[in-house]
CSV table of C-alpha atoms and ligand atoms in Angstrom, one decimal:
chain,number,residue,atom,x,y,z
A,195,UNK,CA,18.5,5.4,12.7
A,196,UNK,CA,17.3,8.6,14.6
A,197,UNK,CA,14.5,8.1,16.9
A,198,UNK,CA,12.3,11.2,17.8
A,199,UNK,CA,12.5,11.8,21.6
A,200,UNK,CA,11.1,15.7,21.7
A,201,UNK,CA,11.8,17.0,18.3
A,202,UNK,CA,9.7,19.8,16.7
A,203,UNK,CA,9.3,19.4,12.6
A,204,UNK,CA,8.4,22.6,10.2
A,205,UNK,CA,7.2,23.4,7.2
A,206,UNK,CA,6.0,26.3,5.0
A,207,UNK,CA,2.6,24.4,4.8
A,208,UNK,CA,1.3,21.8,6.9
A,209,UNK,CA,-1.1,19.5,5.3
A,210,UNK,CA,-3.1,18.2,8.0
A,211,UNK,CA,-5.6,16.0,6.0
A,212,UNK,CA,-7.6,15.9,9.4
A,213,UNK,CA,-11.4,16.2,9.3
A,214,UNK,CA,-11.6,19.9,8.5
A,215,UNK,CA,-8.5,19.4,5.7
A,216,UNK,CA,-7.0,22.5,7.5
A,217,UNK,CA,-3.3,23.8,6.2
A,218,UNK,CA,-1.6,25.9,8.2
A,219,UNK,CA,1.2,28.1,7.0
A,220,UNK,CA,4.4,28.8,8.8
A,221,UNK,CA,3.5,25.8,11.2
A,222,UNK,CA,5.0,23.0,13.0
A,223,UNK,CA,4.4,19.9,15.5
A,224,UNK,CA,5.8,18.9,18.3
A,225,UNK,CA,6.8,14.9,18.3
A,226,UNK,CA,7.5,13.2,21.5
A,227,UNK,CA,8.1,9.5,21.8
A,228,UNK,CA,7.0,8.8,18.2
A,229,UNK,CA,3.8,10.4,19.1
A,230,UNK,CA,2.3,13.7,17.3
A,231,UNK,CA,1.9,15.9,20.8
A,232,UNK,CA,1.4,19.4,19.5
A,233,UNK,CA,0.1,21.4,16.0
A,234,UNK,CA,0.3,25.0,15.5
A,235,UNK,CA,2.3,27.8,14.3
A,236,UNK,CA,6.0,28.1,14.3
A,237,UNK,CA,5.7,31.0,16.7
A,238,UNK,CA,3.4,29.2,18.9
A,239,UNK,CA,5.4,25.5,19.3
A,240,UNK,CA,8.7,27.3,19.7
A,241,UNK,CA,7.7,29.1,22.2
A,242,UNK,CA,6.4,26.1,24.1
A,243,UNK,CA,8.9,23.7,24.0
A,244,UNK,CA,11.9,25.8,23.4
A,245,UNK,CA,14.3,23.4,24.3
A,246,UNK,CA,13.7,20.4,21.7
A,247,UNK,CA,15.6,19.8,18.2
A,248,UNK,CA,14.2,21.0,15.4
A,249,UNK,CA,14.0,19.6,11.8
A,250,UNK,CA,13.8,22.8,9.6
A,251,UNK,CA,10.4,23.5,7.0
A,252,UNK,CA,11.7,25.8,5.0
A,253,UNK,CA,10.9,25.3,1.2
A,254,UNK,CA,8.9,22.1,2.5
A,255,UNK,CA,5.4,20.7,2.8
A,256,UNK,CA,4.7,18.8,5.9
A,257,UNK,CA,2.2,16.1,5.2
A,258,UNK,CA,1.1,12.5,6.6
A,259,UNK,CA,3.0,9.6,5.1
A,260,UNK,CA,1.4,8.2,2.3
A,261,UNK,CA,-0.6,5.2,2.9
A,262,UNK,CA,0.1,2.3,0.1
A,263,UNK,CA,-3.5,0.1,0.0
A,264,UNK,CA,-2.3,-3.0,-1.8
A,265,UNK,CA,1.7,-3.5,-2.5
A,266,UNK,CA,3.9,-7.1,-3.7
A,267,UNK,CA,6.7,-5.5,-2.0
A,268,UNK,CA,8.2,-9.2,-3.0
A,269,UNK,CA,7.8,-8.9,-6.4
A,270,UNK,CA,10.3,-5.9,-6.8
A,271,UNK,CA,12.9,-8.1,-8.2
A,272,UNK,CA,10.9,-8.8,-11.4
A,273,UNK,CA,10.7,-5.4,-12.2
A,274,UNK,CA,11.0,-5.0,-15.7
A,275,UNK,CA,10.4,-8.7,-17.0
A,276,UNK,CA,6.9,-8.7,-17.4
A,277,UNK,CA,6.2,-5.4,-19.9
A,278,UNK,CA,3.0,-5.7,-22.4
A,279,UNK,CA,1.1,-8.5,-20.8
A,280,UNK,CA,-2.4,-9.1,-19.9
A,281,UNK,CA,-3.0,-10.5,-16.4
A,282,UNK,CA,-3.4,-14.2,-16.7
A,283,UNK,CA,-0.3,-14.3,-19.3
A,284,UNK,CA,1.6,-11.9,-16.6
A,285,UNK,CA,0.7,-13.8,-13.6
A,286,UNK,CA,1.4,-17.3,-15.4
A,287,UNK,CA,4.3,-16.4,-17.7
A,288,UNK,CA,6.6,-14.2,-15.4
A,289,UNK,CA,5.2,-13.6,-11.9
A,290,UNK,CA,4.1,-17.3,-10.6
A,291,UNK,CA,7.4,-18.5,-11.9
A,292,UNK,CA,9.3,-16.1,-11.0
A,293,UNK,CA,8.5,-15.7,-7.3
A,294,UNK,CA,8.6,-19.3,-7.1
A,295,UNK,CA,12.4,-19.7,-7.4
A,296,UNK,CA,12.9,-17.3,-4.8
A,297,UNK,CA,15.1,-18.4,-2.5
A,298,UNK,CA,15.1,-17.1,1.2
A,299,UNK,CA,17.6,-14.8,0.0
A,300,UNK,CA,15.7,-13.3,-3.1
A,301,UNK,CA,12.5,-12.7,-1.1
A,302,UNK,CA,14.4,-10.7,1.5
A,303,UNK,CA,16.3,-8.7,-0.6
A,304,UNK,CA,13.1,-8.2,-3.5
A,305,UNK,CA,10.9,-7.0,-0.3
A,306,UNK,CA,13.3,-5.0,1.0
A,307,UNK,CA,14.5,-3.3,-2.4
A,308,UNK,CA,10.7,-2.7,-2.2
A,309,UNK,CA,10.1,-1.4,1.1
A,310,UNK,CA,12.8,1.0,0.4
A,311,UNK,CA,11.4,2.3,-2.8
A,312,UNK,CA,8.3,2.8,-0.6
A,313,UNK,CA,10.1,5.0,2.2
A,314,UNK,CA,12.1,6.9,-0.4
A,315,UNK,CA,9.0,8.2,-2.3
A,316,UNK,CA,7.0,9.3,0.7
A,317,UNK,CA,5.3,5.8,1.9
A,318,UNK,CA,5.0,4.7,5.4
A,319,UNK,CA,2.2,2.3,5.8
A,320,UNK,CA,1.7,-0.4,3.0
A,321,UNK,CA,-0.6,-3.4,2.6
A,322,UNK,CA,0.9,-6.1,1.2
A,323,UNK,CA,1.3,-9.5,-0.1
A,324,UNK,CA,4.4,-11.7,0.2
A,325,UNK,CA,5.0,-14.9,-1.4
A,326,UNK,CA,4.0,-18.5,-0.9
A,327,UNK,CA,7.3,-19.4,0.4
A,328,UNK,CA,10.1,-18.3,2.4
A,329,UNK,CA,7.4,-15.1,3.4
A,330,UNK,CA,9.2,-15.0,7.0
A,331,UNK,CA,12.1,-13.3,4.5
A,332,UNK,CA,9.8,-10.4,3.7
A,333,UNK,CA,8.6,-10.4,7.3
A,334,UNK,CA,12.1,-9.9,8.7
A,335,UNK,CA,12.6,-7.0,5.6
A,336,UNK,CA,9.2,-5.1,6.3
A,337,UNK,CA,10.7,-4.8,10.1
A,338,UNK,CA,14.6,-4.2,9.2
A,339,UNK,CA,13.1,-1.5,6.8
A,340,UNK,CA,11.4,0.2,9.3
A,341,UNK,CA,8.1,0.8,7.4
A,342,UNK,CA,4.7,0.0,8.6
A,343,UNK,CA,3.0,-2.6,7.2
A,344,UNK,CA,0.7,-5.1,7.4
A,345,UNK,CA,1.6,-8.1,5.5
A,346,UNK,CA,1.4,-12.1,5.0
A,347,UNK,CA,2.4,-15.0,3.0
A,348,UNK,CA,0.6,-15.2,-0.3
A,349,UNK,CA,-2.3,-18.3,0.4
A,350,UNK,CA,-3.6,-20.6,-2.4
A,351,UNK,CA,-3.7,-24.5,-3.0
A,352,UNK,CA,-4.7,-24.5,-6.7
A,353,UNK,CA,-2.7,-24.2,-9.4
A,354,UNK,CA,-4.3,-25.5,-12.3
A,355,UNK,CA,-4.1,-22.5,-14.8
A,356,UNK,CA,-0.8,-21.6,-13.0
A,357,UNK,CA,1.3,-25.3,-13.9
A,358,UNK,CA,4.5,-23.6,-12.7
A,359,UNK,CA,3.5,-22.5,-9.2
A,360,UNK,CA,4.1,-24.5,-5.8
A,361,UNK,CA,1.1,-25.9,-4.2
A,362,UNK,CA,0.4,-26.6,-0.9
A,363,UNK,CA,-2.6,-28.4,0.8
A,364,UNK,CA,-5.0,-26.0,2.6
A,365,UNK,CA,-4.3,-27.4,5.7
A,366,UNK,CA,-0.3,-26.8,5.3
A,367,UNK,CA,-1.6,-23.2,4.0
A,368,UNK,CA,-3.5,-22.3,6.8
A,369,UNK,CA,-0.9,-23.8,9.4
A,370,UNK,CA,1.8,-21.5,8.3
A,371,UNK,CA,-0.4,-18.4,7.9
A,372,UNK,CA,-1.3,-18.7,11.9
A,373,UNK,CA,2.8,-19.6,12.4
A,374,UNK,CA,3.0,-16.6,11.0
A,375,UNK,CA,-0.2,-14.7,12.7
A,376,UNK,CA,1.4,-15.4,16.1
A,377,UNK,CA,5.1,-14.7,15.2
A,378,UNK,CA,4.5,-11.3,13.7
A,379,UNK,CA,0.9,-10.0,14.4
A,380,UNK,CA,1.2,-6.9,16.8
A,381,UNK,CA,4.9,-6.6,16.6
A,382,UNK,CA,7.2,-3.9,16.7
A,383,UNK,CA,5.4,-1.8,19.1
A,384,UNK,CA,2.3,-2.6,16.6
A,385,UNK,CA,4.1,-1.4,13.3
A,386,UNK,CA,3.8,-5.5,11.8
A,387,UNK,CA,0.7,-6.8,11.2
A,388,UNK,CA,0.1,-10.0,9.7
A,389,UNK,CA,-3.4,-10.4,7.2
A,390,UNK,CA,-4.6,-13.1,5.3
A,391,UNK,CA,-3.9,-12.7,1.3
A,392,UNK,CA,-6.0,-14.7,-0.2
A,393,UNK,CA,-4.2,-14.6,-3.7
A,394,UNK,CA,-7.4,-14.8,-5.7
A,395,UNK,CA,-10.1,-17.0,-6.5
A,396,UNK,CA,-8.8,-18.8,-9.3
A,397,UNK,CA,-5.9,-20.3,-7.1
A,398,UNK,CA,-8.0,-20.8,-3.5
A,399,UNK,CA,-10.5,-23.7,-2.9
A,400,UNK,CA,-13.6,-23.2,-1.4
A,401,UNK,CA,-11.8,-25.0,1.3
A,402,UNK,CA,-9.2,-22.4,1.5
A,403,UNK,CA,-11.2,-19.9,1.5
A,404,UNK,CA,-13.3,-21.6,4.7
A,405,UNK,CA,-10.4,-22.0,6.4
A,406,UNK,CA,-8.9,-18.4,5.9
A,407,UNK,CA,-12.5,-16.8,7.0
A,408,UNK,CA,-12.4,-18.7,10.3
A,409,UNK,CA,-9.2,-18.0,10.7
A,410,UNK,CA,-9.7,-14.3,10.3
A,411,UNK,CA,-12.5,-14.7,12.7
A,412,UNK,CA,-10.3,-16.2,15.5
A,413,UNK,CA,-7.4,-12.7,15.9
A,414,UNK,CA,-8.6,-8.9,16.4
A,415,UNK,CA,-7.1,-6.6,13.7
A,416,UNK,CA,-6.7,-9.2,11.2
A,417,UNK,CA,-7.6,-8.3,7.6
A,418,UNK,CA,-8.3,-10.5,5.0
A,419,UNK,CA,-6.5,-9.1,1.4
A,420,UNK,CA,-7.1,-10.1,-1.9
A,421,UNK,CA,-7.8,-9.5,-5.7
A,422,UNK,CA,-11.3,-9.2,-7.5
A,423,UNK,CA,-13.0,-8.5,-10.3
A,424,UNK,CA,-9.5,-7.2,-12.0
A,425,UNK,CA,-10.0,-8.5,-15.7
A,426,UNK,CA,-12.7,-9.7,-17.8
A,427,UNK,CA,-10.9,-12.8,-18.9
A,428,UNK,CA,-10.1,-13.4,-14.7
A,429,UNK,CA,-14.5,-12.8,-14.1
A,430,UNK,CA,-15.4,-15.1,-17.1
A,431,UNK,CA,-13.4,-18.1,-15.8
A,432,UNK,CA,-14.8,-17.3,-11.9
A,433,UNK,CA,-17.9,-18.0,-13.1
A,434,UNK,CA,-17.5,-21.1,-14.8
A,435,UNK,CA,-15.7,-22.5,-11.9
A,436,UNK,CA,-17.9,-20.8,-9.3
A,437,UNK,CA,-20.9,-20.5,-11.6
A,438,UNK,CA,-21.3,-17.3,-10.2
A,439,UNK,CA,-19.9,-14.1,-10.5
A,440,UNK,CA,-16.8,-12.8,-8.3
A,441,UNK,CA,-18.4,-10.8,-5.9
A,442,UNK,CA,-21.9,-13.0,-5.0
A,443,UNK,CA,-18.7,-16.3,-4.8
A,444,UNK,CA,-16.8,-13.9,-1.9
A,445,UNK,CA,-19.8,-13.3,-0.5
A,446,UNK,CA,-21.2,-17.0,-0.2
A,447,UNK,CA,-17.7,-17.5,1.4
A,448,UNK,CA,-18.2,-15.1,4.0
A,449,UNK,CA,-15.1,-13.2,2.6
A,450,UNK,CA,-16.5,-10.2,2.6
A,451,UNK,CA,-16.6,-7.2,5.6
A,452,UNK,CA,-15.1,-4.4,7.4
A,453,UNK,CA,-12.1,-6.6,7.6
A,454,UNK,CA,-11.8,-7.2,4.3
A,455,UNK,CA,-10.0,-5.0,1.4
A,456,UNK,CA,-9.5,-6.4,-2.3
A,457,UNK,CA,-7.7,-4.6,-5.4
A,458,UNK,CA,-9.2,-3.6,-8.6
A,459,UNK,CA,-12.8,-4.4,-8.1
A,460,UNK,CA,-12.8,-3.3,-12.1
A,461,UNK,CA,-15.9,-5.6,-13.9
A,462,UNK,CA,-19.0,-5.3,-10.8
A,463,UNK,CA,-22.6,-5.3,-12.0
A,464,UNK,CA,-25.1,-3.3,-9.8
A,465,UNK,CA,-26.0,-6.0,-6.9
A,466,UNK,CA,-22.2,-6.5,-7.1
A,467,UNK,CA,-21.5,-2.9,-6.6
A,468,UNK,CA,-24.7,-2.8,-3.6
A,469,UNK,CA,-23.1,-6.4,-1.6
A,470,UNK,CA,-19.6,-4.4,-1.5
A,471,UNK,CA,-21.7,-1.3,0.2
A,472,UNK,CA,-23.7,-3.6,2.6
A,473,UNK,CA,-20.7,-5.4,3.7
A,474,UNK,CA,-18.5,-2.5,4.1
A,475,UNK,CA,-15.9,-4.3,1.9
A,476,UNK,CA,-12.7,-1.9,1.4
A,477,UNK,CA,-11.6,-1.3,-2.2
A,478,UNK,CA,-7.9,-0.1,-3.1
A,479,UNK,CA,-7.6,1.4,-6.8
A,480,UNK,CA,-4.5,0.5,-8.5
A,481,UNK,CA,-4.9,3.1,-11.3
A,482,UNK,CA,-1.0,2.5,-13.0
A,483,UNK,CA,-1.8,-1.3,-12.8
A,484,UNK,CA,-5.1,-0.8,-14.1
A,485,UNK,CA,-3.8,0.7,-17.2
A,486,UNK,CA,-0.8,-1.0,-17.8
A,487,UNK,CA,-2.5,-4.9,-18.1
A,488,UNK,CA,-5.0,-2.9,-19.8
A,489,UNK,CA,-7.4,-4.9,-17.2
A,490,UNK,CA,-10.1,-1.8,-17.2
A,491,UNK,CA,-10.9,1.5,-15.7
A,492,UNK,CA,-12.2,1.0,-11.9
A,493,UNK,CA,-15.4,3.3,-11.3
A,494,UNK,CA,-14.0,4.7,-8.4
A,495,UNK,CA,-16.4,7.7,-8.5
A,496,UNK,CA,-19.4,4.9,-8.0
A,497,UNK,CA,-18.0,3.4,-5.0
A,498,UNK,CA,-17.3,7.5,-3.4
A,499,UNK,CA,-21.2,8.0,-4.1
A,500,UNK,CA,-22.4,4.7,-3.0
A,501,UNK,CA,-20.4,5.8,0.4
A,502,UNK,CA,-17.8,2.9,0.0
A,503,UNK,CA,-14.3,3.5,1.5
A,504,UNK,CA,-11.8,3.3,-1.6
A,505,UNK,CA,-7.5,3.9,-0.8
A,506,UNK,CA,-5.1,3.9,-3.3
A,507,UNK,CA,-2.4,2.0,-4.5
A,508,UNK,CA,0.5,0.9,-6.8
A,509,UNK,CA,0.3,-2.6,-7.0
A,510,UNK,CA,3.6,-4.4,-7.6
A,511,UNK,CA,6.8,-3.2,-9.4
A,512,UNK,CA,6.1,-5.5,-12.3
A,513,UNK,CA,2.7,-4.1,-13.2
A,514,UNK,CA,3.5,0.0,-12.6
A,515,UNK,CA,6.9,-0.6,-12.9
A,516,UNK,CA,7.3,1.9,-10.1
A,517,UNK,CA,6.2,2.1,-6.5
A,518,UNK,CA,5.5,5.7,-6.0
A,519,UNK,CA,2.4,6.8,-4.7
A,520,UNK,CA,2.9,10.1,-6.5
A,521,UNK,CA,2.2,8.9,-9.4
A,522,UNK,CA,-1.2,7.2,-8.4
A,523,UNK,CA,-2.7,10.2,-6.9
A,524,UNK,CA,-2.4,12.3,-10.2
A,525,UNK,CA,-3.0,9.4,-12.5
A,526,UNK,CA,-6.2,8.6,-10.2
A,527,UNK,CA,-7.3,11.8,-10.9
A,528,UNK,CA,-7.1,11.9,-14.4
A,529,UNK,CA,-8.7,8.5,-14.9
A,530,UNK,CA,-11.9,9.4,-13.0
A,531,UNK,CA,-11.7,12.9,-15.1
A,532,UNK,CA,-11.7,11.5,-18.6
A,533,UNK,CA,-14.0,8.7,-17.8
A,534,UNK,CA,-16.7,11.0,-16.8
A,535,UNK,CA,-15.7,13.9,-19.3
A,536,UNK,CA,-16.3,15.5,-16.3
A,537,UNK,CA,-13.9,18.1,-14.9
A,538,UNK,CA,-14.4,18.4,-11.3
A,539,UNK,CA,-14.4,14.6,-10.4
A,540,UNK,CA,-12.1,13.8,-7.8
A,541,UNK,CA,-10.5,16.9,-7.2
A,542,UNK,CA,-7.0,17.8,-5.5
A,543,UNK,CA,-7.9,17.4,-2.0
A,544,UNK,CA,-10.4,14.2,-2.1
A,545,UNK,CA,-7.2,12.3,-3.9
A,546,UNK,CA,-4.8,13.5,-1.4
A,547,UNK,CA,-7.1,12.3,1.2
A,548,UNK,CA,-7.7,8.7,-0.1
A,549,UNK,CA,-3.7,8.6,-0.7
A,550,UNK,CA,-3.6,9.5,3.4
A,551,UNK,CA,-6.5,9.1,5.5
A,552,UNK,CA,-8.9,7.2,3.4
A,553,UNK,CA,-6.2,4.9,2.5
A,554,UNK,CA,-5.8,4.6,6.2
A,555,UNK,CA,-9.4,3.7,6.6
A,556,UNK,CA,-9.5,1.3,4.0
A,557,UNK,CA,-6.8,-0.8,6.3
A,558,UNK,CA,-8.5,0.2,9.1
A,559,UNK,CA,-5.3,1.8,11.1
A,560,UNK,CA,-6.8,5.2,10.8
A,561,UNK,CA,-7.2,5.5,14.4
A,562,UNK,CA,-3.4,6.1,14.7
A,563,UNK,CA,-2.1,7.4,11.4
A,564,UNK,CA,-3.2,9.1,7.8
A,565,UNK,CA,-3.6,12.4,9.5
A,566,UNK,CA,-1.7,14.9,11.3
A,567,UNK,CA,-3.7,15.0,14.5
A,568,UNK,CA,-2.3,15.2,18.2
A,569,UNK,CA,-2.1,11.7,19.8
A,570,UNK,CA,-1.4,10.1,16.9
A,571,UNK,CA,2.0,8.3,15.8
A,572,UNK,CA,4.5,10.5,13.9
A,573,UNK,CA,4.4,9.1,10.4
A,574,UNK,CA,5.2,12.4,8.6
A,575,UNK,CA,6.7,13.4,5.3
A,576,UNK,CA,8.0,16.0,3.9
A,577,UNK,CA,8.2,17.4,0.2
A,578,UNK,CA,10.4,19.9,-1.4
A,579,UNK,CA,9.3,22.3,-2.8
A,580,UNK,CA,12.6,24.6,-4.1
A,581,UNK,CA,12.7,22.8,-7.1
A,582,UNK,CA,11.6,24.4,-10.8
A,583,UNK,CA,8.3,21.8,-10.5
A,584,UNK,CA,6.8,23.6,-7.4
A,585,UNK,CA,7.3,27.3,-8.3
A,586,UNK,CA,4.9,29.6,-8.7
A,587,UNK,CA,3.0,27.6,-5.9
A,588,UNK,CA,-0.1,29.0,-4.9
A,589,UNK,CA,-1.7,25.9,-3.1
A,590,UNK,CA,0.4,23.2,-1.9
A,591,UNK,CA,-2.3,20.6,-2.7
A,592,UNK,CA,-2.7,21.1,-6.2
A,593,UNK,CA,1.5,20.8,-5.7
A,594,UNK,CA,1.6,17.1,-4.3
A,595,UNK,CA,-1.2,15.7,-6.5
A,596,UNK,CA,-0.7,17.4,-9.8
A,597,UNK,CA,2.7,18.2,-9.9
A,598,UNK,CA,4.8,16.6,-7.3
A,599,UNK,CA,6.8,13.4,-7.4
A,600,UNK,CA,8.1,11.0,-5.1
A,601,UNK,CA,11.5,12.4,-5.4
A,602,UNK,CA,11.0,15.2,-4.2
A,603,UNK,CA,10.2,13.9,-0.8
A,604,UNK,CA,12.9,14.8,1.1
A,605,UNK,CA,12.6,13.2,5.1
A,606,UNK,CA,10.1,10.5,6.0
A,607,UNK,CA,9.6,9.9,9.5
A,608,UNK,CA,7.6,6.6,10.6
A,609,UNK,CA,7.0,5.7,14.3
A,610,UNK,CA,9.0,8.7,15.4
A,611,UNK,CA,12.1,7.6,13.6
A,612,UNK,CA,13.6,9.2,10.7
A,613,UNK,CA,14.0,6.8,8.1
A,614,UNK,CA,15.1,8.7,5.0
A,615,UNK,CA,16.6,12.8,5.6
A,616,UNK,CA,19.2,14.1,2.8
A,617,UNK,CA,19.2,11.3,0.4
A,618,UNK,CA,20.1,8.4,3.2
A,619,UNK,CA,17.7,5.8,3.6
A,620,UNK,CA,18.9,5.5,7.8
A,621,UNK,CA,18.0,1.7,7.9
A,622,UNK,CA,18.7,0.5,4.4
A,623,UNK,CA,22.4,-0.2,3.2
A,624,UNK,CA,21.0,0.8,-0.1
A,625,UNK,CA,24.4,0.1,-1.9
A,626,UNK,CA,24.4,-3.3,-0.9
A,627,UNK,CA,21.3,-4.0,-2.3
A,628,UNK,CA,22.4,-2.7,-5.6
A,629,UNK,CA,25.1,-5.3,-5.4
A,630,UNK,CA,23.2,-7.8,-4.6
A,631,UNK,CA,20.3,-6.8,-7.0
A,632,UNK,CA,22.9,-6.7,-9.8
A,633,UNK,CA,23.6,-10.2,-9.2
A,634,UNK,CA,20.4,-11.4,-9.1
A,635,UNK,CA,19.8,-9.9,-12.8
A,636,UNK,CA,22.7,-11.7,-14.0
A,637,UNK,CA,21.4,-14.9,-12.7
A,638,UNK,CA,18.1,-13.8,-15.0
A,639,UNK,CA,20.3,-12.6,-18.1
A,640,UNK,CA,22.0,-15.8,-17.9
B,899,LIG,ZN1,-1.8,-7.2,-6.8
């Protein structure tokens, strides 16, 4: 792995998604110590720091790495095996079951197969979930990978739709969530974060849920993730256990805040849709997951007006099958389109920003990346943009939300350290995990 010491990285555009949205042409920044130091022109950073290496822009867009809102990067290994499902059949057919015999080995290699699917397609940060077992595993693959992440062992202690899933008490839950909080939060020079993933309501008590609130309550910079409000079959039965909706039951838990972010948010009625507002409660919109159970279409133009901070997402490999944010952007887009018959909703540059800053916001690390912006950490990307898909190109953001894909990312730099450059993934041995990964199927086919 190549770590950034004073290296200067080009492109043909720079896509700054700061403030202003400015793209520069010809440009360049200067990177020292994993830090961005410098934005300008070509002209103008070569001339000041003639000395450093340089990582040449040509046919390339420079952009922020894309920031993943809500990711199973453990669930990677079930790619494929749970196809044409609703969400309670999925979850208690193929996913419970199937990240419950994980051994220690599985859940490293499945997070790490996933974390590299990430880096490869242009991801840097992600916000995920692990497993309710053996989660050190994907702890020790987010930092081997090199991404940035923050990320935690999946918490419930009910399992009674869910007969083939491991229980804990919540005491035992809670006990290895802080093992975990003090192990991992803050490490790596701040690139691990550990959060609190509340699976969803249907598997945590109101116990659990106590219990993970306080402990939220007790560590700075410690999110609490979860689902809501993702199908209509998921909000009937919340009510009948809760006997009230999702929304008003995470609210009378305390659940909700500026430290909280849940996926979907799908099925909200208006007070639902106001309590996320008032509580500056983070959504991330999982539009391929969305379609694919078939769980709804999230108004994601509602929350924008209402002034609620929404970042995209893909969910896990089993319900997109696929991991690149690429493909969220444009099919984000289209949704909110075709829902409104309305043309101009969520246009080029408002999705590129709520794959990158807003996303960044919604996990509330946008103080140090999302952007290019001097000062902050060098989590860059860049796209190709020789390829038959990117010519004529007459703006590059219309390219990387309408027409790009993750493939066509070509270096991705998180921290300062290059982590994928001409098709190497720098700390992935990428065909031992095929080996590996092919075994693991054949333990499934058999
Ligand atoms: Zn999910």
């Amino acid at each position: 792995m190549i770590r950034l010491k004073e290296t200067i990285i080009e492109g043909d555009y720079l896509v700054t998604c700061n403030p202003k949205n400015q793209i520069l042409k010809e440009a360049a920044v200067y990177v020292v110590d994993g830090r961005i130091h410098s934005i300008g022109t070509k002209k103008e950073i070569h001339t000041d720091y003639s000395s450093s290496k340089v990582i040449d822009g040509k046919n390339k867009i420079l952009l922020p790495g894309l920031i993943n809102t809500h990711s199973h990067s453990v669930q990677t290994l079930l790619r494929g095996k749970a196809d044409d499902l609703s969400l309670l059949d999925w979850l208690s057919k193929v996913i419970l079951p199937g990240e419950l015999n994980f051994s220690e080995q599985d859940v490293y290699l499945s997070s790490l197969l996933g974390f590299a699917e990430m880096i490869r397609t242009g991801t840097t940060t992600a916000n995920d979930m692990l497993t309710t077992h053996n989660s050190e595993k994907g702890f020790e693959a987010a930092i081997d990978s090199g991404i940035r992440a923050r990320t935690g062992k999946m918490l419930m202690d009910i399992n009674q739709d869910f007969p083939d899933t491991e229980v804990e008490s919540a005491d035992e839950v809670i006990d290895k969530a802080i093992r975990h909080i003090e192990t991992y939060h803050g490490s790596e020079n701040n690139r691990i974060k550990s959060s609190l993933n509340a699976r969803f309501l249907l598997s945590c008590s109101p116990k659990l849920m106590k219990l993970i609130v306080d402990t939220q309550q007790q560590y700075s910079d410690l999110m609490i993730h979860t689902h809501a409000s993702e199908s209509k079959a998921e909000c009937k039965k919340v009510k009948k256990i809760f006997g009230k909706s999702y929304i008003r039951a995470l609210k009378e838990f305390g659940a909700l805040g500026s430290e909280t972010i849940f996926a979907h948010g799908i099925w909200l009625d208006e007070e639902e849709y106001r309590i996320v507002k008032e509580t500056d409660t983070r959504i991330s919109h999982n539009p391929s997951s969305n379609c694919k159970l078939a769980s709804g279409i999230c108004d994601v133009q509602k929350y924008l007006d209402m002034g609620v901070i929404v970042g995209l997402a893909t969910d896990g490999a089993p319900c997109n099958n696929n991991l690149d944010m690429f493909n969220e952007v444009r099919l984000a887009s289209f949704l909110q389109k075709v829902k409104y018959l309305n043309e101009k909703i969520l246009p080029a540059q408002q999705i590129l920003r709520m794959a990158t800053i807003d996303g960044a916001r919604a996990i509330n690390w946008d103080h140090e990346v999302g952007s290019i912006e001097e000062g902050k950490k060098a989590d860059l990307i860049q796209v190709d943009v020789s390829d038959v898909n990117a010519i004529p190109l007459y703006d590059p953001v219309s390219h990387l939300v309408y027409s790009a894909s993750g493939k066509d990312v070509c270096i991705v730099i998180i921290d300062g350290k290059i982590l994928y450059q001409d098709n190497v993934l720098t700390t992935i041995d990428i065909e031992k995990i095929k080996k590996e990964v092919k075994k693991y199927q054949e333990k499934w086919i058999d």
